[in-house]
Short mmCIF file of C-alpha atoms and ligand atoms in Angstrom, two decimals:
data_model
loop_
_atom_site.label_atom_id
_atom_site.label_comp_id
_atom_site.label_asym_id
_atom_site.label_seq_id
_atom_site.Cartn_x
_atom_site.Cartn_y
_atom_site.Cartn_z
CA UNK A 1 38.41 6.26 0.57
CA UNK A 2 38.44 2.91 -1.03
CA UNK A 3 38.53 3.08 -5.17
CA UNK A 4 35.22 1.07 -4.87
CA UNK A 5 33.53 3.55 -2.66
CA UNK A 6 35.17 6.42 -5.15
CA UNK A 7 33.55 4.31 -8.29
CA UNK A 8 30.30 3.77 -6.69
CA UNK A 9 29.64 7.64 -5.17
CA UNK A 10 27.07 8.89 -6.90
CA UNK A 11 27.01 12.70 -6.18
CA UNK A 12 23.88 13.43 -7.38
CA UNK A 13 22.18 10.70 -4.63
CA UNK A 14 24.42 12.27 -2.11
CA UNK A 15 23.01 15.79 -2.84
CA UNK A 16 19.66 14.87 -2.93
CA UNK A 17 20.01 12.76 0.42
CA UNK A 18 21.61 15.73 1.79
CA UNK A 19 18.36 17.78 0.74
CA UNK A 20 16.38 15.21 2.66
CA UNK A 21 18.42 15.46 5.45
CA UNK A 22 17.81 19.22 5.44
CA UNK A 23 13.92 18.92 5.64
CA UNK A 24 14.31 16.09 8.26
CA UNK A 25 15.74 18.89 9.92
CA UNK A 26 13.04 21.56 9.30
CA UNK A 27 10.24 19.05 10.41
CA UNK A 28 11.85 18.13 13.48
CA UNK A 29 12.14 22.23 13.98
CA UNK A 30 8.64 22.21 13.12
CA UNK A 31 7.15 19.52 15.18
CA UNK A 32 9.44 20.57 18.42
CA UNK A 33 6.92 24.42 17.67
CA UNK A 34 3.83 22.63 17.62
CA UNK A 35 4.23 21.37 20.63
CA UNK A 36 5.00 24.80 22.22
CA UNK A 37 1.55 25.74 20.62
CA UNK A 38 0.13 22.98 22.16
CA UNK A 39 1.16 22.99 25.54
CA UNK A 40 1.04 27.31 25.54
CA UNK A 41 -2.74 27.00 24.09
CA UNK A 42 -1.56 28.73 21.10
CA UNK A 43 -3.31 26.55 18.49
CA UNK A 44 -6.98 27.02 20.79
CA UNK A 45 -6.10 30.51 20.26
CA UNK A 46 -5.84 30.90 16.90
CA UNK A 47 -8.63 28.53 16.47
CA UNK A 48 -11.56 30.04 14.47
CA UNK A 49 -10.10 33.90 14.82
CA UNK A 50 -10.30 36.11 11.73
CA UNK A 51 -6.42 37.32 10.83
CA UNK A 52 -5.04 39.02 13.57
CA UNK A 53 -1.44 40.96 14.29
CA UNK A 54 1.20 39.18 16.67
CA UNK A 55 0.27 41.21 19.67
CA UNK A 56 -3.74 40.60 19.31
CA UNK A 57 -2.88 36.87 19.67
CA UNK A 58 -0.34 37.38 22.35
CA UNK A 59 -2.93 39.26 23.94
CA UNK A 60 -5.68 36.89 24.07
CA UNK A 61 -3.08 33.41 24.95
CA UNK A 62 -1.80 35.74 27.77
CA UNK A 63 1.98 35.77 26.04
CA UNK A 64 4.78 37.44 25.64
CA UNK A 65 4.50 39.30 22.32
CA UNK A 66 8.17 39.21 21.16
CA UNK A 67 8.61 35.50 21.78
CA UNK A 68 4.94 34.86 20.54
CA UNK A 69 5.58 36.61 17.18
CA UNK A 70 8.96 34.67 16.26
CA UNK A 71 6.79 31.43 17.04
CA UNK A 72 4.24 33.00 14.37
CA UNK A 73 7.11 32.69 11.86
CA UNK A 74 8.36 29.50 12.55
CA UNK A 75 4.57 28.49 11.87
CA UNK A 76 4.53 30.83 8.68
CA UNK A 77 7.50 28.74 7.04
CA UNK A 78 6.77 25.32 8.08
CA UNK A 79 3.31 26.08 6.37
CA UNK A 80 0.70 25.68 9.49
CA UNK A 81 -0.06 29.48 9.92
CA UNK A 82 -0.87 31.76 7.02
CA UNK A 83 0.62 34.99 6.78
CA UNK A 84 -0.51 38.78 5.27
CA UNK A 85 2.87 40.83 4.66
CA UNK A 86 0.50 44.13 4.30
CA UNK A 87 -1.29 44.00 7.50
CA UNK A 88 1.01 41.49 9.01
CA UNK A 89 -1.45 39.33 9.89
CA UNK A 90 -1.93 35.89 11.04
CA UNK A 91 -4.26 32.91 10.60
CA UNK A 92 -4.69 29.14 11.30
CA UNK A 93 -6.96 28.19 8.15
CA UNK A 94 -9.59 25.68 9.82
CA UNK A 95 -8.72 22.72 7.54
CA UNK A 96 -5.19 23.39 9.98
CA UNK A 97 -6.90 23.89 13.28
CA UNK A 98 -8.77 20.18 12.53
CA UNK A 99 -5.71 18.26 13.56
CA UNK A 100 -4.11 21.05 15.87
CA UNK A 101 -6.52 21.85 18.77
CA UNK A 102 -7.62 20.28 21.71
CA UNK A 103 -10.85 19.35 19.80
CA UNK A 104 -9.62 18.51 16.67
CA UNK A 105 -11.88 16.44 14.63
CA UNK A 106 -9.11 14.52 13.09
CA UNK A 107 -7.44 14.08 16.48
CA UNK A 108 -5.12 16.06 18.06
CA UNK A 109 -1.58 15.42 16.08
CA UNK A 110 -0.28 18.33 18.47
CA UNK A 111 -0.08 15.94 21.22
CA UNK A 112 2.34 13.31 19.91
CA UNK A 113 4.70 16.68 19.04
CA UNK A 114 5.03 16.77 22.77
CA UNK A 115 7.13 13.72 22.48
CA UNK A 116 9.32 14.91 19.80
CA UNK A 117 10.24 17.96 21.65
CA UNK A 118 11.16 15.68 24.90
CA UNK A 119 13.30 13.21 22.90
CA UNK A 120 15.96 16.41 22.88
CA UNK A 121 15.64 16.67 26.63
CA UNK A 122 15.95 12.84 27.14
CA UNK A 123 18.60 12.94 24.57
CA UNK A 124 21.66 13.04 27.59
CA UNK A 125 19.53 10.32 30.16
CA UNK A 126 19.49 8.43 26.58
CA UNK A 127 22.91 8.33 25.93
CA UNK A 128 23.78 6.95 29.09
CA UNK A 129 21.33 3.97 28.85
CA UNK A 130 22.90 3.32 25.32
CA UNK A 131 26.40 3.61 26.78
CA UNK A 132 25.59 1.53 29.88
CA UNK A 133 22.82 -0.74 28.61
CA UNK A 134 21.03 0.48 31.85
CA UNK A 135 17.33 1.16 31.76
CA UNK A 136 15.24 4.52 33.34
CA UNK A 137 12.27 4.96 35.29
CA UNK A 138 8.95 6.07 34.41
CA UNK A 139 9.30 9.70 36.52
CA UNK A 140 12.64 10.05 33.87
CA UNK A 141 10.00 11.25 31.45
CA UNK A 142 8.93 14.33 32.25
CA UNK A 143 5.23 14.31 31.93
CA UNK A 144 4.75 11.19 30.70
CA UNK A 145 1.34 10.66 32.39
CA UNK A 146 -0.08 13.60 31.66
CA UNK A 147 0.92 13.47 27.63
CA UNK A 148 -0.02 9.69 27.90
CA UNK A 149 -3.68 10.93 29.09
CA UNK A 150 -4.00 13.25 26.59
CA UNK A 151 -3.18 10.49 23.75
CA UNK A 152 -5.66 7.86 25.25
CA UNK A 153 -8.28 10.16 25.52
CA UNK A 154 -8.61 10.51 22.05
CA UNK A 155 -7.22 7.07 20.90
CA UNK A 156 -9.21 5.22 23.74
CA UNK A 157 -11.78 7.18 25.76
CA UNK A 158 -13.24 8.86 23.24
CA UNK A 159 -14.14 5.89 20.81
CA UNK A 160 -14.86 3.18 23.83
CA UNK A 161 -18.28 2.99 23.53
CA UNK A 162 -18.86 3.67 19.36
CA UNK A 163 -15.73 1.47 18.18
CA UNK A 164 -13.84 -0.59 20.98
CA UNK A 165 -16.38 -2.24 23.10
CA UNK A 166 -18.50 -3.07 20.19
CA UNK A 167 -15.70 -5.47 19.01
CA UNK A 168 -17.11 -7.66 21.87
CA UNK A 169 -20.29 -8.83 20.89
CA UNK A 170 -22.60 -9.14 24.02
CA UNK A 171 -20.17 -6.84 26.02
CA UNK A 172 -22.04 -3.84 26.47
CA UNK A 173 -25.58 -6.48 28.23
CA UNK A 174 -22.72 -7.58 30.75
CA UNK A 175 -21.30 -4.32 31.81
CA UNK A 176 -25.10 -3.08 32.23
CA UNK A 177 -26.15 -6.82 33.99
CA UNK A 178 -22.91 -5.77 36.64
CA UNK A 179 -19.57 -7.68 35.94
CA UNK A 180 -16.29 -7.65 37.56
CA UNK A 181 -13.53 -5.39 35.01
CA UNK A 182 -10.00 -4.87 35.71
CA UNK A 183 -7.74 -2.06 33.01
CA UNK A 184 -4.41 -3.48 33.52
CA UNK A 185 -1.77 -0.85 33.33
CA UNK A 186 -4.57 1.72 33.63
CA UNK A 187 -2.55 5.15 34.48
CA UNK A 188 -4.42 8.31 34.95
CA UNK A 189 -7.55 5.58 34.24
CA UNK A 190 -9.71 7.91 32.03
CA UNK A 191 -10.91 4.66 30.25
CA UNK A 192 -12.26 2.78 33.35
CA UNK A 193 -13.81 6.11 34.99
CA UNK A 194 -16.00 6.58 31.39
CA UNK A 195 -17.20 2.87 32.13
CA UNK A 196 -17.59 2.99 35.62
CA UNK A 197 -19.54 6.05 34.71
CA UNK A 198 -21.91 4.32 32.15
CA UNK A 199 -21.70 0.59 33.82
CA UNK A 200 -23.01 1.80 37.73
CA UNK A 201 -24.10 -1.65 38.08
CA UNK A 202 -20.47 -3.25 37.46
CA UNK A 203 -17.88 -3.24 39.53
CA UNK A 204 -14.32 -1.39 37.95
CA UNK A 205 -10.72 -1.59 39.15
CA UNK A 206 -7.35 -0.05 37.83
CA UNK A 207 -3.77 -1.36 38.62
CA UNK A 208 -0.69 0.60 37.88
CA UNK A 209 3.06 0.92 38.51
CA UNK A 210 3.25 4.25 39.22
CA UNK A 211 1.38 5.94 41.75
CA UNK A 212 1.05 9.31 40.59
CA UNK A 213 -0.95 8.12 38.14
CA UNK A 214 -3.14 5.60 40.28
CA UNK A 215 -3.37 9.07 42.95
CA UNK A 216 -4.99 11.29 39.60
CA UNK A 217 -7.34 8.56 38.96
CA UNK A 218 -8.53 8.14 42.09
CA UNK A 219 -9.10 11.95 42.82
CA UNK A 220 -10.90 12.31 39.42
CA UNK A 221 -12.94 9.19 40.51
CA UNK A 222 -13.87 10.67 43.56
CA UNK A 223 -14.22 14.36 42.40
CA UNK A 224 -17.47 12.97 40.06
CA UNK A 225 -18.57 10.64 42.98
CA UNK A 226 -18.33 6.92 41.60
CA UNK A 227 -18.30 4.38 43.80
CA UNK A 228 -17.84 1.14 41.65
CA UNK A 229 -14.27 2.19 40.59
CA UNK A 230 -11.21 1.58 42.90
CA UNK A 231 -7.62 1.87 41.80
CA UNK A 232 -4.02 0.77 43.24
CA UNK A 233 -0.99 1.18 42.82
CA UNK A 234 0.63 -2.22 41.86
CA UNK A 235 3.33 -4.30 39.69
CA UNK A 236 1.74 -6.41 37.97
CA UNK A 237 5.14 -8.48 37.29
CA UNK A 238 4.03 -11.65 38.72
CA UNK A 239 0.57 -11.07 38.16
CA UNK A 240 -2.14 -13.88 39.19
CA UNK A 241 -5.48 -13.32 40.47
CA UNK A 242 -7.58 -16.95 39.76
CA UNK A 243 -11.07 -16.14 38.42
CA UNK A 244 -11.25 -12.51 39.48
CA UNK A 245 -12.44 -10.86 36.68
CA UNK A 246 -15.00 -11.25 33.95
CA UNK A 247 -13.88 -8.38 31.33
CA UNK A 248 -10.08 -7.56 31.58
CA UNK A 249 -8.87 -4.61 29.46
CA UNK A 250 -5.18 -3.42 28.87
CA UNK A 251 -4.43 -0.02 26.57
CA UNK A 252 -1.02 0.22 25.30
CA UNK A 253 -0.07 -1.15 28.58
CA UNK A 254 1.59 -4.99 28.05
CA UNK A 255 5.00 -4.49 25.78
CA UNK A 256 6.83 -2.32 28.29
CA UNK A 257 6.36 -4.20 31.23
CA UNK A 258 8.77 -5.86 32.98
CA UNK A 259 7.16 -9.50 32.24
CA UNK A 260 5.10 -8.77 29.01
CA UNK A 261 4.34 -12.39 28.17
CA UNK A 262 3.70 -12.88 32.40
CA UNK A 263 1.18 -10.63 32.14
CA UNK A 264 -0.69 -11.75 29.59
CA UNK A 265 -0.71 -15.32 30.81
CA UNK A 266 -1.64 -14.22 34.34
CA UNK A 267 -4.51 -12.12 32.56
CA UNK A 268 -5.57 -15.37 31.21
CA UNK A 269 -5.43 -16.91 34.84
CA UNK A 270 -7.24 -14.19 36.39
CA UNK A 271 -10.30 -14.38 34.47
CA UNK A 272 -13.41 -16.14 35.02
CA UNK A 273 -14.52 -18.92 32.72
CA UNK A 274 -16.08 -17.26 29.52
CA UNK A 275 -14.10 -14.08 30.05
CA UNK A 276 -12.69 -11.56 27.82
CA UNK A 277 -9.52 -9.92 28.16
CA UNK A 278 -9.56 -6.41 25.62
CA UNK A 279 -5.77 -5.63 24.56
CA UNK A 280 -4.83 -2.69 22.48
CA UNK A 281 -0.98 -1.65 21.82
CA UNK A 282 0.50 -0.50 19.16
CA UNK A 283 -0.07 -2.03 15.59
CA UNK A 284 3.45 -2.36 14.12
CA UNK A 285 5.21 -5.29 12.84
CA UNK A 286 7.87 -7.38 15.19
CA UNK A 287 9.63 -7.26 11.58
CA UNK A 288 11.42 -3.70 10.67
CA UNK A 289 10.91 -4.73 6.80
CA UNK A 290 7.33 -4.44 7.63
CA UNK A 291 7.25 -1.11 9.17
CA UNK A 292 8.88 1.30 6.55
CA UNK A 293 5.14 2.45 5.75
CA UNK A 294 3.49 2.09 9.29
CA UNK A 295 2.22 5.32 9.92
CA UNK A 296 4.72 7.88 12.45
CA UNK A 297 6.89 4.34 12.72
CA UNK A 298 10.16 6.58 13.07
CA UNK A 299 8.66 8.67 16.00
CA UNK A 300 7.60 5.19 17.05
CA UNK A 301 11.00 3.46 17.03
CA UNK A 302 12.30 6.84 18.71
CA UNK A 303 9.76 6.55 21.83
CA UNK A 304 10.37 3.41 21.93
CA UNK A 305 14.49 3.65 21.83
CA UNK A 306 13.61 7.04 24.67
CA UNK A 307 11.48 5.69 26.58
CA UNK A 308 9.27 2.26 26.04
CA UNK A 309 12.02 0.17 26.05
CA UNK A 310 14.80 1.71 28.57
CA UNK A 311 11.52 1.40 31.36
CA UNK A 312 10.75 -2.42 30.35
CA UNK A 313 15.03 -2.73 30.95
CA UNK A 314 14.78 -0.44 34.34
CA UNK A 315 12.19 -2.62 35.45
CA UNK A 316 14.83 -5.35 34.77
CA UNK A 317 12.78 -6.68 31.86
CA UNK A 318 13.71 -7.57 28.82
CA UNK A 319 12.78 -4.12 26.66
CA UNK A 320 10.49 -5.77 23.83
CA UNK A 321 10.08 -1.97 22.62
CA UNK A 322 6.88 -0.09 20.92
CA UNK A 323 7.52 -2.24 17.84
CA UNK A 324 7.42 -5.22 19.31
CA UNK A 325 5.10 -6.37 16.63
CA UNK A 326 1.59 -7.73 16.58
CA UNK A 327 3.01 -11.13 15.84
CA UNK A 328 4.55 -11.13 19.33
CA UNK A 329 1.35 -9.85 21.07
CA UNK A 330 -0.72 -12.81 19.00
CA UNK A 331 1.62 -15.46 19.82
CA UNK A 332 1.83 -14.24 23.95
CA UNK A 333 -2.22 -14.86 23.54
CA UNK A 334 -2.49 -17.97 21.95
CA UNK A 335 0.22 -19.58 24.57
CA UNK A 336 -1.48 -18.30 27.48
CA UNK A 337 -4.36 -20.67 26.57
CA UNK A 338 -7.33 -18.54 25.39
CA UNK A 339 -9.42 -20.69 23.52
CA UNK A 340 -10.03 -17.89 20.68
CA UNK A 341 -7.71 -15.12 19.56
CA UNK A 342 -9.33 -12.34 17.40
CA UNK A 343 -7.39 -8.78 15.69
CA UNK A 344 -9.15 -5.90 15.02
CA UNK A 345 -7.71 -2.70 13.37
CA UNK A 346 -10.04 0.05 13.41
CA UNK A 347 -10.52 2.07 10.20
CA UNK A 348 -10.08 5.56 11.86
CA UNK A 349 -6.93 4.37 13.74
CA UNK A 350 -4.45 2.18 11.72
CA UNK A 351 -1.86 3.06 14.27
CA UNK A 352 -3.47 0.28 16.94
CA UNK A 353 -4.09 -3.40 16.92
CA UNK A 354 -6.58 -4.16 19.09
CA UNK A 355 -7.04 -8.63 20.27
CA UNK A 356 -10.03 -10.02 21.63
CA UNK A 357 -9.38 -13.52 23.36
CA UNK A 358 -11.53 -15.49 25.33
CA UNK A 359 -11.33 -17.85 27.88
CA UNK A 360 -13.22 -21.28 27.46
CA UNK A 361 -16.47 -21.36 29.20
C1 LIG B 1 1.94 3.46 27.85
S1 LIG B 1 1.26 3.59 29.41
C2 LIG B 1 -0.47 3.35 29.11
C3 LIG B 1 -1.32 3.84 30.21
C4 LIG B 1 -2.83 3.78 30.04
N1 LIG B 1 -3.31 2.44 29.83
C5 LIG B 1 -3.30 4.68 28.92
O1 LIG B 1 -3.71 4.16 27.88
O2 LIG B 1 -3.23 5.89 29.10
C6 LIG B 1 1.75 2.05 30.16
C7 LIG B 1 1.35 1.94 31.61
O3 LIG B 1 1.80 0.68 32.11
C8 LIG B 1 2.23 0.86 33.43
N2 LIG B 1 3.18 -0.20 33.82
C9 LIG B 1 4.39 -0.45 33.29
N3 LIG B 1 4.99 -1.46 33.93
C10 LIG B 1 4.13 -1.86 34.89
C11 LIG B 1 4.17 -2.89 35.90
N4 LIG B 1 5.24 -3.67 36.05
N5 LIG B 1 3.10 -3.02 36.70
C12 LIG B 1 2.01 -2.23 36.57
N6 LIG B 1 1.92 -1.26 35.64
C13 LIG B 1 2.97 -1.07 34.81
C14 LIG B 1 2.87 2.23 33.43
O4 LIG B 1 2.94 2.82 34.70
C15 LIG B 1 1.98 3.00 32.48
O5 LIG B 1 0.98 3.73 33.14
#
């Protein structure tokens, strides 16, 4: 040790770091058990039932009892489940369930735990990319689809027609006149069935990489009988379509392609005159001074380290990453040559930016 480092350590900031350390730890214990309760219904179970013993709730989620009750305590300490010592009861107070459950009312924070909990098992596939500067692919992830649906069904689906549309003025006349609407990047396309389902007199289509995704979309499509909705599988790297569309949307779908600023500029090129391309992604700053109080920013940087980036890279892109800043996404819109360039951040969701540009009549 250097005498300046000797002179300068203050033991009292090193203890107290080491403290914080310690509950880093602790959360990321905690965090990695709420999404066990998630995925195991666990939270849905204990949802709304009076204080019960271990073995009455590993009754009614269908669990093993022993492994069910050491889950309990884990709860217990990191303060979501309240405990009775005498009857050795437990309960998930409903001011807890209302950001737990699959209906929370304050959104379902249990989802995004899911990540957390497969950082650990990407941790090795991670390594190697960092080692190798090699990228992954989107089946790397296990589940990504399926956790990505869940978090766009309350972040997207389930505000499109109170919050998001509205931020088009005139949108909602078109859709119900019958307009041509492409969801770039649309996945397991919950978003564009809910509008094909409303709109029946516009036509709806949904382009994506991977196609398990497009192949769930399609199926759910077809199970409820629309007919104006048609998806594809596609890479949209190199995308051009001249004056296909009249609405385009894209949901968290443009920073970890392989061409982000392609994309948008082919958007742009694929639209009719006086159409409107709908982009939401992720609201963060493209400067890291900026981000120290954007909200979950550190599980943001971490997705983005595990998996945004690495499948931009494996695509042989460039790996802009989650945090690749509204900045970026604003100046990508305003070269691709819309003539206006609006950002929206919606009260109930300060995680998202949201841009609506337009393309000169
Ligand atoms: C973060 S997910 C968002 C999915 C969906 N919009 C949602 O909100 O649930 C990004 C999507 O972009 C798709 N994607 C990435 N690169 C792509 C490419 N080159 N061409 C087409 N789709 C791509 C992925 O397959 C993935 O479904």
């Amino acid at each position: 040790m250097t005498v300046m480092e000797t002179k300068s350590f203050d033991q009292a900031v090193a203890e107290g770091f080491a403290e914080k350390v310690g509950g880093m730890l602790d959360a990321g214990a905690a965090a990695a058990m709420i999404s066990l309760g998630h995925r195991l219904g666990l939270f849905d179970t204990l949802k709304g039932r009076a204080p019960a013993t271990s073995p009455e709730i590993a009754g009614a989620a269908g669990l093993a009892e022993r492994y069910v009750r050491e889950w309990l305590a884990a709860m217990v300490t990191a303060g979501v489940v309240e405990y009775e010592p005498e009857g050795k009861l437990y309960h998930l107070p409903a001011a807890h369930a209302a950001c737990l459950t699959r209906d929370a009312p304050l959104g379902n924070l249990a989802v995004y735990a899911q990540h957390i909990a497969l950082f650990g098992k990407m941790e090795d596939r991670t390594i190697r990319c960092m080692e190798t500067g090699e990228g992954t692919a989107y089946g790397d992830y296990p589940c990504f689809h399926q956790i990505m649906a869940e978090d766009s069904g309350q972040t997207v689906t389930a505000g499109l027609f109170d919050h998001i549309l509205p931020l088009v003025p005139g949108l909602d006349a078109r859709l119900r006149e019958g307009i041509d609407v492409l969801d770039a990047g649309c996945a397991r396309g919950s978003a564009l069935i809910a509008m094909a389902r409303r709109y029946p007199a516009s036509r709806f289509t949904g382009y994506d990489l991977c196609a398990d995704a497009i192949s769930f979309a399609a199926r759910a499509a077809q199970a409820e009988g629309l007919t104006n909705v048609t998806f594809e599988t596609r890479d949209l790297t190199g995308y051009c379509e001249p004056d296909r569309w009249d609405f385009v949307t894209s949901f968290d779908a443009v920073h970890d392609q392989k061409d982000p600023r392609g994309l948008v500029d082919g958007i742009c090129a694929s639209l009719r005159p006086g159409g409107v391309y709908l982009m939401q992604d992720i609201g963060g700053s493209a400067h890291l001074e900026n981000n120290r109080d954007f909200p979950m920013a550190t599980m943001l940087y971490a997705a983005s380290l595990v998996h945004c980036t690495p499948v931009s890279i494996g695509q042989g892109g460039e790996g802009l990453g989650t945090m690749w800043g509204w900045e970026t996404a604003e100046r990508f819109l305003r070269d691709a040559g819309f003539s206006s360039v609006e950002r929206h951040v919606l009260e109930h969701d300060p995680m998202n930016v949201w841009f609506v540009s337009r393309k000169q009549g």
